[in-house]
């Protein structure tokens, strides 16, 4: 079967949808991290990945302090322990 060509408007709508999905992912990640007391000050969408005719937005986790990295690691380790304990139950 032949490939159906998208119109420019359809491509723009699809691209906008991808950017909105990335914005939502950033907002959800920011809220989830805040819920455990972790703030990544540089958390954002990578703007360069949104450029072009077919953007594939990337989430830039950015930079953080050593204390923040250790806090995030501790939270992830705790979640892993909780998941293992739940699995063993």
Short mmCIF file of N, CA and C in Angstrom, two decimals:
data_model
loop_
_atom_site.label_atom_id
_atom_site.label_comp_id
_atom_site.label_asym_id
_atom_site.label_seq_id
_atom_site.Cartn_x
_atom_site.Cartn_y
_atom_site.Cartn_z
N UNK A 1 0.83 -1.18 0.00
CA UNK A 1 0.00 0.00 0.00
C UNK A 1 0.87 1.24 0.00
N UNK A 2 0.40 2.27 -0.66
CA UNK A 2 1.15 3.52 -0.73
C UNK A 2 1.05 4.32 0.55
N UNK A 3 2.07 5.12 0.77
CA UNK A 3 2.10 5.97 1.95
C UNK A 3 1.22 7.19 1.70
N UNK A 4 0.36 7.49 2.65
CA UNK A 4 -0.54 8.64 2.52
C UNK A 4 0.23 9.89 2.94
N UNK A 5 0.21 10.88 2.09
CA UNK A 5 0.92 12.13 2.36
C UNK A 5 0.09 13.01 3.29
N UNK A 6 0.77 13.58 4.26
CA UNK A 6 0.10 14.49 5.18
C UNK A 6 0.20 15.91 4.64
N UNK A 7 -0.83 16.68 4.90
CA UNK A 7 -0.79 18.08 4.50
C UNK A 7 0.09 18.84 5.49
N UNK A 8 0.48 20.04 5.11
CA UNK A 8 1.30 20.88 6.00
C UNK A 8 0.56 21.14 7.30
N UNK A 9 -0.73 21.35 7.23
CA UNK A 9 -1.52 21.61 8.44
C UNK A 9 -1.52 20.39 9.35
N UNK A 10 -1.67 19.22 8.76
CA UNK A 10 -1.66 17.99 9.55
C UNK A 10 -0.30 17.77 10.21
N UNK A 11 0.78 18.07 9.48
CA UNK A 11 2.13 17.93 10.04
C UNK A 11 2.33 18.90 11.20
N UNK A 12 1.84 20.13 11.05
CA UNK A 12 1.97 21.13 12.13
C UNK A 12 1.18 20.68 13.36
N UNK A 13 -0.02 20.14 13.15
CA UNK A 13 -0.84 19.67 14.27
C UNK A 13 -0.16 18.51 14.98
N UNK A 14 0.40 17.59 14.21
CA UNK A 14 1.09 16.45 14.80
C UNK A 14 2.32 16.91 15.59
N UNK A 15 3.07 17.84 15.03
CA UNK A 15 4.25 18.37 15.71
C UNK A 15 3.84 19.09 17.00
N UNK A 16 2.78 19.88 16.93
CA UNK A 16 2.30 20.59 18.12
C UNK A 16 1.85 19.60 19.19
N UNK A 17 1.25 18.51 18.77
CA UNK A 17 0.84 17.47 19.72
C UNK A 17 2.03 16.84 20.43
N UNK A 18 3.12 16.62 19.68
CA UNK A 18 4.32 16.06 20.29
C UNK A 18 4.92 17.02 21.31
N UNK A 19 4.92 18.31 20.98
CA UNK A 19 5.47 19.32 21.91
C UNK A 19 4.59 19.40 23.15
N UNK A 20 3.28 19.37 22.97
CA UNK A 20 2.37 19.39 24.13
C UNK A 20 2.59 18.16 25.01
N UNK A 21 2.80 17.01 24.40
CA UNK A 21 3.05 15.79 25.17
C UNK A 21 4.35 15.93 25.97
N UNK A 22 5.37 16.53 25.37
CA UNK A 22 6.63 16.75 26.07
C UNK A 22 6.45 17.75 27.22
N UNK A 23 5.67 18.80 26.99
CA UNK A 23 5.39 19.76 28.05
C UNK A 23 4.66 19.09 29.21
N UNK A 24 3.72 18.21 28.89
CA UNK A 24 2.99 17.48 29.92
C UNK A 24 3.94 16.57 30.70
N UNK A 25 4.83 15.89 29.99
CA UNK A 25 5.79 15.01 30.65
C UNK A 25 6.68 15.80 31.61
N UNK A 26 7.13 16.97 31.18
CA UNK A 26 7.96 17.82 32.05
C UNK A 26 7.17 18.24 33.28
N UNK A 27 5.93 18.66 33.09
CA UNK A 27 5.11 19.10 34.22
C UNK A 27 4.87 17.95 35.20
N UNK A 28 4.57 16.76 34.67
CA UNK A 28 4.34 15.60 35.54
C UNK A 28 5.60 15.21 36.28
N UNK A 29 6.74 15.23 35.60
CA UNK A 29 8.01 14.89 36.24
C UNK A 29 8.36 15.92 37.31
N UNK A 30 8.17 17.19 37.00
CA UNK A 30 8.44 18.25 37.98
C UNK A 30 7.57 18.06 39.23
N UNK A 31 6.30 17.78 39.03
CA UNK A 31 5.38 17.59 40.16
C UNK A 31 5.76 16.34 40.95
N UNK A 32 6.08 15.26 40.27
CA UNK A 32 6.46 14.03 40.95
C UNK A 32 7.73 14.20 41.77
N UNK A 33 8.70 14.88 41.20
CA UNK A 33 9.94 15.13 41.93
C UNK A 33 9.70 16.05 43.12
N UNK A 34 8.87 17.05 42.93
CA UNK A 34 8.55 17.97 44.04
C UNK A 34 7.88 17.22 45.18
N UNK A 35 7.10 16.22 44.83
CA UNK A 35 6.41 15.43 45.84
C UNK A 35 7.35 14.67 46.76
N UNK A 36 8.58 14.44 46.31
CA UNK A 36 9.56 13.77 47.16
C UNK A 36 10.70 14.73 47.53
N UNK A 37 10.44 16.02 47.35
CA UNK A 37 11.41 17.03 47.78
C UNK A 37 12.61 17.22 46.89
N UNK A 38 12.49 16.85 45.60
CA UNK A 38 13.59 17.00 44.66
C UNK A 38 13.22 18.04 43.63
N UNK A 39 14.13 18.99 43.40
CA UNK A 39 13.90 20.01 42.38
C UNK A 39 15.08 20.02 41.42
N UNK A 40 14.77 19.82 40.14
CA UNK A 40 15.78 19.93 39.09
C UNK A 40 15.57 21.29 38.43
N UNK A 41 16.39 22.28 38.78
CA UNK A 41 16.16 23.64 38.32
C UNK A 41 16.21 23.82 36.81
N UNK A 42 16.93 22.95 36.12
CA UNK A 42 17.08 23.10 34.67
C UNK A 42 16.12 22.19 33.89
N UNK A 43 15.19 21.52 34.55
CA UNK A 43 14.26 20.62 33.88
C UNK A 43 13.43 21.40 32.87
N UNK A 44 13.48 20.95 31.61
CA UNK A 44 12.76 21.65 30.55
C UNK A 44 12.72 20.80 29.30
N UNK A 45 12.04 21.31 28.30
CA UNK A 45 12.07 20.68 26.97
C UNK A 45 13.29 21.23 26.25
N UNK A 46 14.02 20.34 25.59
CA UNK A 46 15.17 20.76 24.79
C UNK A 46 14.63 21.43 23.52
N UNK A 47 14.84 22.72 23.41
CA UNK A 47 14.26 23.48 22.29
C UNK A 47 14.81 23.05 20.94
N UNK A 48 16.08 22.68 20.87
CA UNK A 48 16.67 22.28 19.60
C UNK A 48 15.96 21.04 19.05
N UNK A 49 15.55 20.13 19.94
CA UNK A 49 14.88 18.92 19.48
C UNK A 49 13.48 19.20 18.95
N UNK A 50 12.97 20.40 19.18
CA UNK A 50 11.64 20.78 18.69
C UNK A 50 11.72 21.46 17.32
N UNK A 51 12.92 21.70 16.84
CA UNK A 51 13.09 22.38 15.56
C UNK A 51 12.93 21.39 14.42
N UNK A 52 12.69 21.92 13.27
CA UNK A 52 12.61 21.09 12.08
C UNK A 52 11.18 20.75 11.70
N UNK A 53 11.05 20.05 10.59
CA UNK A 53 9.72 19.75 10.08
C UNK A 53 9.03 18.61 10.83
N UNK A 54 9.80 17.76 11.49
CA UNK A 54 9.22 16.65 12.23
C UNK A 54 9.86 16.57 13.61
N UNK A 55 9.50 17.48 14.51
CA UNK A 55 10.18 17.52 15.80
C UNK A 55 9.98 16.26 16.63
N UNK A 56 11.02 15.91 17.33
CA UNK A 56 10.99 14.81 18.28
C UNK A 56 11.49 15.40 19.60
N UNK A 57 10.59 16.05 20.36
CA UNK A 57 11.01 16.75 21.57
C UNK A 57 11.66 15.82 22.59
N UNK A 58 12.75 16.31 23.15
CA UNK A 58 13.45 15.60 24.21
C UNK A 58 13.28 16.38 25.52
N UNK A 59 13.24 15.66 26.62
CA UNK A 59 13.19 16.29 27.93
C UNK A 59 14.62 16.42 28.43
N UNK A 60 14.99 17.66 28.74
CA UNK A 60 16.33 17.95 29.25
C UNK A 60 16.23 17.99 30.77
N UNK A 61 16.84 17.00 31.43
CA UNK A 61 16.81 16.96 32.89
C UNK A 61 17.72 18.02 33.48
N UNK A 62 18.67 18.49 32.71
CA UNK A 62 19.51 19.60 33.13
C UNK A 62 20.53 19.25 34.18
N UNK A 63 21.00 20.30 34.81
CA UNK A 63 22.03 20.15 35.83
C UNK A 63 21.42 20.33 37.20
N UNK A 64 22.09 19.78 38.21
CA UNK A 64 21.63 19.95 39.57
C UNK A 64 22.83 19.86 40.52
N UNK A 65 22.61 20.22 41.74
CA UNK A 65 23.67 20.14 42.74
C UNK A 65 23.92 18.68 43.12
N UNK A 66 25.04 18.44 43.75
CA UNK A 66 25.35 17.09 44.22
C UNK A 66 24.29 16.65 45.23
N UNK A 67 23.88 17.55 46.11
CA UNK A 67 22.86 17.21 47.10
C UNK A 67 21.56 16.76 46.43
N UNK A 68 21.18 17.45 45.36
CA UNK A 68 19.96 17.07 44.64
C UNK A 68 20.13 15.71 43.98
N UNK A 69 21.28 15.47 43.37
CA UNK A 69 21.54 14.17 42.74
C UNK A 69 21.49 13.05 43.77
N UNK A 70 22.06 13.29 44.95
CA UNK A 70 22.03 12.26 46.00
C UNK A 70 20.62 12.04 46.51
N UNK A 71 19.84 13.11 46.63
CA UNK A 71 18.45 12.98 47.08
C UNK A 71 17.63 12.18 46.07
N UNK A 72 17.82 12.49 44.80
CA UNK A 72 17.11 11.76 43.75
C UNK A 72 17.52 10.28 43.76
N UNK A 73 18.80 10.01 43.91
CA UNK A 73 19.27 8.63 43.98
C UNK A 73 18.65 7.90 45.17
N UNK A 74 18.59 8.57 46.30
CA UNK A 74 18.01 7.95 47.50
C UNK A 74 16.54 7.64 47.28
N UNK A 75 15.80 8.53 46.65
CA UNK A 75 14.38 8.30 46.38
C UNK A 75 14.19 7.13 45.43
N UNK A 76 15.02 7.05 44.41
CA UNK A 76 14.92 5.94 43.45
C UNK A 76 15.26 4.61 44.12
N UNK A 77 16.28 4.62 44.97
CA UNK A 77 16.65 3.40 45.69
C UNK A 77 15.52 2.96 46.62
N UNK A 78 14.88 3.91 47.27
CA UNK A 78 13.76 3.60 48.16
C UNK A 78 12.61 2.99 47.37
N UNK A 79 12.29 3.55 46.22
CA UNK A 79 11.23 3.01 45.38
C UNK A 79 11.57 1.59 44.93
N UNK A 80 12.83 1.36 44.62
CA UNK A 80 13.26 0.01 44.21
C UNK A 80 13.09 -0.97 45.36
N UNK A 81 13.46 -0.58 46.57
CA UNK A 81 13.29 -1.44 47.74
C UNK A 81 11.81 -1.72 47.99
N UNK A 82 10.97 -0.69 47.87
CA UNK A 82 9.53 -0.88 48.07
C UNK A 82 8.95 -1.85 47.04
N UNK A 83 9.39 -1.71 45.80
CA UNK A 83 8.89 -2.60 44.74
C UNK A 83 9.35 -4.03 44.98
N UNK A 84 10.58 -4.21 45.42
CA UNK A 84 11.09 -5.55 45.71
C UNK A 84 10.33 -6.17 46.89
N UNK A 85 10.06 -5.36 47.91
CA UNK A 85 9.34 -5.86 49.08
C UNK A 85 7.91 -6.25 48.69
N UNK A 86 7.27 -5.46 47.85
CA UNK A 86 5.92 -5.77 47.40
C UNK A 86 5.90 -7.05 46.56
N UNK A 87 6.94 -7.22 45.77
CA UNK A 87 7.04 -8.42 44.93
C UNK A 87 7.24 -9.67 45.76
N UNK A 88 8.02 -9.54 46.86
CA UNK A 88 8.29 -10.69 47.73
C UNK A 88 7.11 -11.06 48.60
N UNK A 89 6.17 -10.14 48.76
CA UNK A 89 5.01 -10.39 49.65
C UNK A 89 4.01 -11.33 49.03
#
